[in-house]
N, C-alpha and C. Protein backbone atom coordinates (compact mmCIF):
# COMPACT_ATOMS: atom_id res chain seq x y z
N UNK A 1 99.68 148.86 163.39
CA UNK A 1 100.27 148.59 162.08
C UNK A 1 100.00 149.73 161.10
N UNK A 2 98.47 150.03 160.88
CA UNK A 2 98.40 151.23 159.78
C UNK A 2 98.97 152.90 160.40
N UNK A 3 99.39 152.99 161.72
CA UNK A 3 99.94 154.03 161.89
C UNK A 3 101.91 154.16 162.13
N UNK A 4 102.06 152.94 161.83
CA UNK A 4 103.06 152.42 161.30
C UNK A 4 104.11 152.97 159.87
N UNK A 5 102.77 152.66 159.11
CA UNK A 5 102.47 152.47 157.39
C UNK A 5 102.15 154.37 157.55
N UNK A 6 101.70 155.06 158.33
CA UNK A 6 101.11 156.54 158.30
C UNK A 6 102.50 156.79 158.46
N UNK A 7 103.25 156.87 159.48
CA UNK A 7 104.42 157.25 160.20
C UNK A 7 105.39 157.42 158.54
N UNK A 8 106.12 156.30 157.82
CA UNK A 8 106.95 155.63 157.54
C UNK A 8 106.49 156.41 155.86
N UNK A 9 105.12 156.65 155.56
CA UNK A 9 104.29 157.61 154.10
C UNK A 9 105.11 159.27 154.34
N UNK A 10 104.76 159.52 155.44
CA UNK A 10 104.86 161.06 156.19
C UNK A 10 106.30 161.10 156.27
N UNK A 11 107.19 160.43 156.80
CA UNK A 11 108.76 160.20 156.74
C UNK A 11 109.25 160.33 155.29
N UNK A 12 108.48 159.69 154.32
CA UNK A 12 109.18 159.62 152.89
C UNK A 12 108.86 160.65 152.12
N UNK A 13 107.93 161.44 152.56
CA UNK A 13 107.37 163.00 152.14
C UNK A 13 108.09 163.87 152.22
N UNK A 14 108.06 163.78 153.86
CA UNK A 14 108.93 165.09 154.33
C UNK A 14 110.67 165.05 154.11
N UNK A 15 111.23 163.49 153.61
CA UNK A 15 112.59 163.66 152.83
C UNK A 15 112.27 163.90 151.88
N UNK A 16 111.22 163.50 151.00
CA UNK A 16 110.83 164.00 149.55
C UNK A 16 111.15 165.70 149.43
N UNK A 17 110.12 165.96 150.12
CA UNK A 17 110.10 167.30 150.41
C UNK A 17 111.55 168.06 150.63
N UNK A 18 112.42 167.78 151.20
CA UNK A 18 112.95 168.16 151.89
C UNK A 18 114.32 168.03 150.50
N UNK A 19 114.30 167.42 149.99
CA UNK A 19 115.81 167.04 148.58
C UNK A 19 114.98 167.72 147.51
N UNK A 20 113.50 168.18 147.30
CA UNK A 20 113.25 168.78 146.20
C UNK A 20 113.57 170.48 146.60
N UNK A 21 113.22 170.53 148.01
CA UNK A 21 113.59 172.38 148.43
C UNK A 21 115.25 172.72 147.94
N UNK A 22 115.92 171.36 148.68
CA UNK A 22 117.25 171.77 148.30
C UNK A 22 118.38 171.75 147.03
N UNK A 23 117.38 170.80 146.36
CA UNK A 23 117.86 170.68 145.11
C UNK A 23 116.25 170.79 144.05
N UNK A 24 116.37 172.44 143.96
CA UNK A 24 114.97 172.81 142.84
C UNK A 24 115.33 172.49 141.35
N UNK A 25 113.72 172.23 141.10
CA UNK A 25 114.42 171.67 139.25
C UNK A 25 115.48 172.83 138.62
N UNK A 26 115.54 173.58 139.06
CA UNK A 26 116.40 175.26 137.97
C UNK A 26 117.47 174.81 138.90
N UNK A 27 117.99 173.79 140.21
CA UNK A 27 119.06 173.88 140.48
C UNK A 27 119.66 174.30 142.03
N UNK A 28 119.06 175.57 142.44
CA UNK A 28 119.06 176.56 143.32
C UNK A 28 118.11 175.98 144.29
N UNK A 29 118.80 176.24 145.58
CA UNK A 29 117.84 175.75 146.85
C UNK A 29 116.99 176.96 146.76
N UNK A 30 115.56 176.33 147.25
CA UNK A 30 114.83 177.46 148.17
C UNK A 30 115.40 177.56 149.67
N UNK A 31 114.94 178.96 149.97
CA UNK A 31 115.35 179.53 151.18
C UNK A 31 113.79 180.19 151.71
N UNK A 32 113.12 179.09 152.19
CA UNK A 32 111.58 179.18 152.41
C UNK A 32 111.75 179.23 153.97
N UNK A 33 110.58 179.32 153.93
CA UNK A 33 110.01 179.61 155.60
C UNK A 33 109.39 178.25 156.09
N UNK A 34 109.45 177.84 156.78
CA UNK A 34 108.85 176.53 157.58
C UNK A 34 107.45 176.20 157.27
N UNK A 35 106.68 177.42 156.96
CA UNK A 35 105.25 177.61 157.24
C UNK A 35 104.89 176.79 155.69
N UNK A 36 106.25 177.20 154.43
CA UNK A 36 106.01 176.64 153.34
C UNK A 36 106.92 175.44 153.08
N UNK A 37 107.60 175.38 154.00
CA UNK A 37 108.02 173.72 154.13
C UNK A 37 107.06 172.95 154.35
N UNK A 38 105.92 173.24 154.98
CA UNK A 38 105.09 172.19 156.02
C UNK A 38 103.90 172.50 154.37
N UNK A 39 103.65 172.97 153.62
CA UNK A 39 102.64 173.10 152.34
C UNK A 39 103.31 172.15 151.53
N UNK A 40 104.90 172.49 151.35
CA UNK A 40 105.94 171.27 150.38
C UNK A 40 105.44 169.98 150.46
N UNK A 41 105.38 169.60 151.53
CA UNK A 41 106.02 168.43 152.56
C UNK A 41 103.95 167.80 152.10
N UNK A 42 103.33 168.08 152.70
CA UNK A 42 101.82 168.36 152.10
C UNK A 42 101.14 167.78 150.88
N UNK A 43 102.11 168.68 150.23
CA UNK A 43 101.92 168.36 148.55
C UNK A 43 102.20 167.55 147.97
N UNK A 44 103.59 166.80 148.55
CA UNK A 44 104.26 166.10 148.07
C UNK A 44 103.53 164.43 148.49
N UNK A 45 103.04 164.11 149.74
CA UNK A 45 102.17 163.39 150.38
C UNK A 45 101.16 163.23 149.40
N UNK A 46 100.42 163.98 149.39
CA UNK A 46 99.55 163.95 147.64
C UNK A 46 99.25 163.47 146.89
N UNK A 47 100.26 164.11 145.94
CA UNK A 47 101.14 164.21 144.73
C UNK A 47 102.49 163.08 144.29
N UNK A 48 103.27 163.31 145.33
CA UNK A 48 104.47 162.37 145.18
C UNK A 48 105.65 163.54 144.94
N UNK A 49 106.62 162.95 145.01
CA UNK A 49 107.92 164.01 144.70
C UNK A 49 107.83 164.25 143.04
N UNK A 50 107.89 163.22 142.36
CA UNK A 50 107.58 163.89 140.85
C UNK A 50 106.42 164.42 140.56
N UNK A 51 105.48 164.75 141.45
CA UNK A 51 104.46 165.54 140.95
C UNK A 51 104.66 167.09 141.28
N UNK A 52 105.40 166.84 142.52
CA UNK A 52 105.58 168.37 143.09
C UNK A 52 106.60 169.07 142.47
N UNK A 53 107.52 167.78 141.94
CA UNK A 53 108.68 168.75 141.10
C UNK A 53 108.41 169.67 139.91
N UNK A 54 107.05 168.91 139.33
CA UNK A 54 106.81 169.70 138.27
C UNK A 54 106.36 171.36 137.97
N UNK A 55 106.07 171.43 139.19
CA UNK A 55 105.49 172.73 139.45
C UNK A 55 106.43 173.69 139.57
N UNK A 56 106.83 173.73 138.16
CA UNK A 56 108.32 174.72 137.80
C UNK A 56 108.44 176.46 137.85
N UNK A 57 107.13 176.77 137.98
CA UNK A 57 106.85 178.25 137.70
C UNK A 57 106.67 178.21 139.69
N UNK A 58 106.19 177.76 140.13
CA UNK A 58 106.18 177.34 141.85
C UNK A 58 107.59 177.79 142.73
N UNK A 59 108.28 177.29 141.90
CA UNK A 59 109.57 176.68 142.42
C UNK A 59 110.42 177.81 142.18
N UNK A 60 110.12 178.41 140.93
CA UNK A 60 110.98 179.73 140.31
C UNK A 60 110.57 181.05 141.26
N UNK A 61 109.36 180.88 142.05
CA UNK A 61 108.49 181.77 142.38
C UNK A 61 109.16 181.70 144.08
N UNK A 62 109.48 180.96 144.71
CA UNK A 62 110.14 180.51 145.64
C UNK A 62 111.78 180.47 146.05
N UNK A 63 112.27 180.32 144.71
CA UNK A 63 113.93 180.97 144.77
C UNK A 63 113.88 182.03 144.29
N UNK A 64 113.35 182.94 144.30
CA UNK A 64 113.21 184.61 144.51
C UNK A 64 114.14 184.96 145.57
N UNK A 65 114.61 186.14 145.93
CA UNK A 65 114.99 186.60 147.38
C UNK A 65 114.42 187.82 147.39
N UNK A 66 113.69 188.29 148.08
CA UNK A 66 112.95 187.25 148.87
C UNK A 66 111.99 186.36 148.32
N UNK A 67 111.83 184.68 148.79
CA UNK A 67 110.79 184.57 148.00
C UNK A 67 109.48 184.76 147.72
N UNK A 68 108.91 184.86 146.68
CA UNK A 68 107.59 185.52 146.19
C UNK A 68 106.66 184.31 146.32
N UNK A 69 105.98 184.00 147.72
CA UNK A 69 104.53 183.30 148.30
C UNK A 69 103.10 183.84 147.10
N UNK A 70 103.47 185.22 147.00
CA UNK A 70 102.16 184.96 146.24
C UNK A 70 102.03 184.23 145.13
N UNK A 71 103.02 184.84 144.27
CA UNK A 71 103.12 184.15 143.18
C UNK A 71 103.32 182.48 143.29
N UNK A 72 104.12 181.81 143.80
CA UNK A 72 103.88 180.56 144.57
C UNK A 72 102.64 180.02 144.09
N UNK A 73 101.73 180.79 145.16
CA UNK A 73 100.30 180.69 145.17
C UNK A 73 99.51 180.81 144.10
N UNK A 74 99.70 181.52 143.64
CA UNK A 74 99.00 181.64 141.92
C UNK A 74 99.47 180.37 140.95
N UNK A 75 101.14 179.83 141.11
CA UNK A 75 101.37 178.81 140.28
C UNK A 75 100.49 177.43 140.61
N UNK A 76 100.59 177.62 142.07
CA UNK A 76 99.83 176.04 142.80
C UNK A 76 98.05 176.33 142.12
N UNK A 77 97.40 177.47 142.18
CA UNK A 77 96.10 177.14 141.64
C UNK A 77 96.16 177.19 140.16
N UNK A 78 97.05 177.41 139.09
CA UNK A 78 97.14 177.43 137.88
C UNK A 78 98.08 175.86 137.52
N UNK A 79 97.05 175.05 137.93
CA UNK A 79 97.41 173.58 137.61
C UNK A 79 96.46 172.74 137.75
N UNK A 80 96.90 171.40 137.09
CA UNK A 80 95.82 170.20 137.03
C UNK A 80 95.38 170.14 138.67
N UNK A 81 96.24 169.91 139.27
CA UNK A 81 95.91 169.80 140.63
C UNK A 81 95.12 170.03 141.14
N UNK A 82 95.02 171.67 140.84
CA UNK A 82 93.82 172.91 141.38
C UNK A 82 92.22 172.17 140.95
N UNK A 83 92.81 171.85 139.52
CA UNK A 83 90.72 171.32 138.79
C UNK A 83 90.65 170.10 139.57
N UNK A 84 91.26 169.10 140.21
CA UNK A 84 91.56 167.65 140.35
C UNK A 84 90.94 167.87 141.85
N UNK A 85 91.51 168.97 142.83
CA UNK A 85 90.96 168.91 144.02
C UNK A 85 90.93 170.11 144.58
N UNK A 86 89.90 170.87 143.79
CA UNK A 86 90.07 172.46 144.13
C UNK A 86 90.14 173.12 145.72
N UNK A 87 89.17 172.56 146.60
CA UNK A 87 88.63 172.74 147.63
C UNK A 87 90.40 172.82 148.64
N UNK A 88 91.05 171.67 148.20
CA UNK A 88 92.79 171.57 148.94
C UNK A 88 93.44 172.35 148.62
N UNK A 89 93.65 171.92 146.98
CA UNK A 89 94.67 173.01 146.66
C UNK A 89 94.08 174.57 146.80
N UNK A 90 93.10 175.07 146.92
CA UNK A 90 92.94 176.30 147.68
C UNK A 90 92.99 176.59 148.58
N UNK A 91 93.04 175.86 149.37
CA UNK A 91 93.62 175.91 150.90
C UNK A 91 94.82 175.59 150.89
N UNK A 92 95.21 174.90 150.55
CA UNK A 92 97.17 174.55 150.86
C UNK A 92 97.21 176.19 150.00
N UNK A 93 96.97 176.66 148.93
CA UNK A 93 97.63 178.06 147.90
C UNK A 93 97.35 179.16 148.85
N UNK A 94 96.47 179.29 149.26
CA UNK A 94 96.06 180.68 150.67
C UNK A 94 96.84 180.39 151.70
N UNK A 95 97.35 179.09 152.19
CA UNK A 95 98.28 179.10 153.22
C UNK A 95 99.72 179.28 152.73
N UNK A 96 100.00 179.44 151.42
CA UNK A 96 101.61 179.83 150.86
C UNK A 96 101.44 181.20 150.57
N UNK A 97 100.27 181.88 150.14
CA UNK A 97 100.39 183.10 149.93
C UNK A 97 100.53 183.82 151.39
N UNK A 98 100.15 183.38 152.12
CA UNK A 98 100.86 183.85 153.66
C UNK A 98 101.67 183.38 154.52
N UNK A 99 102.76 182.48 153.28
CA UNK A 99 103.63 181.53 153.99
C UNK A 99 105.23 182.33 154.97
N UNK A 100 105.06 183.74 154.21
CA UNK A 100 106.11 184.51 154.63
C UNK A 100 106.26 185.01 156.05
């Protein structure tokens, strides 16, 4: 049953995930790499889809062409998030700055 309830959390993420890449708050899909789909998808598990949407300087940093991981990375630790659970979000932000 609770891997059920795991399955069905992780399913509603990774569509979460997956309608915020393609429809970014500025509008414009990202054209990301898998490596930062699977950090999206992550975050959003988290966070929730309105938490991840907010991360507007993230998102701007990501519909770049090419997009710009570091900067990415700098927006994800320049947030509540970062003080809230530093130890993750520094690890999920080092795995987008080499998400390319």
């Amino acid at each position: 049953y609770l891997e059920e309830i795991l399955e069905k959390d992780l399913q509603t993420a990774i569509d979460t995930a997956e309608d915020l890449i393609n429809n970014c708050p500025s509008g414009r899909k990202a054209a990301i790499s898998d490596k930062a789909r699977n950090i999206i998808i992550e975050m959003v598990f988290q966070l929730g889809g309105r938490g991840v949407s907010k991360f507007r300087k993230m998102w701007a940093a990501l519909q770049e062409d090419p997009p710009n991981y570091f900067e990415a990375h700098v927006q994800m630790l320049d947030s509540k998030w970062a003080s809230q659970t530093p130890a993750r979000a520094y690890e999920m932000a080092e795995q987008m700055k080499n998400a390319g």
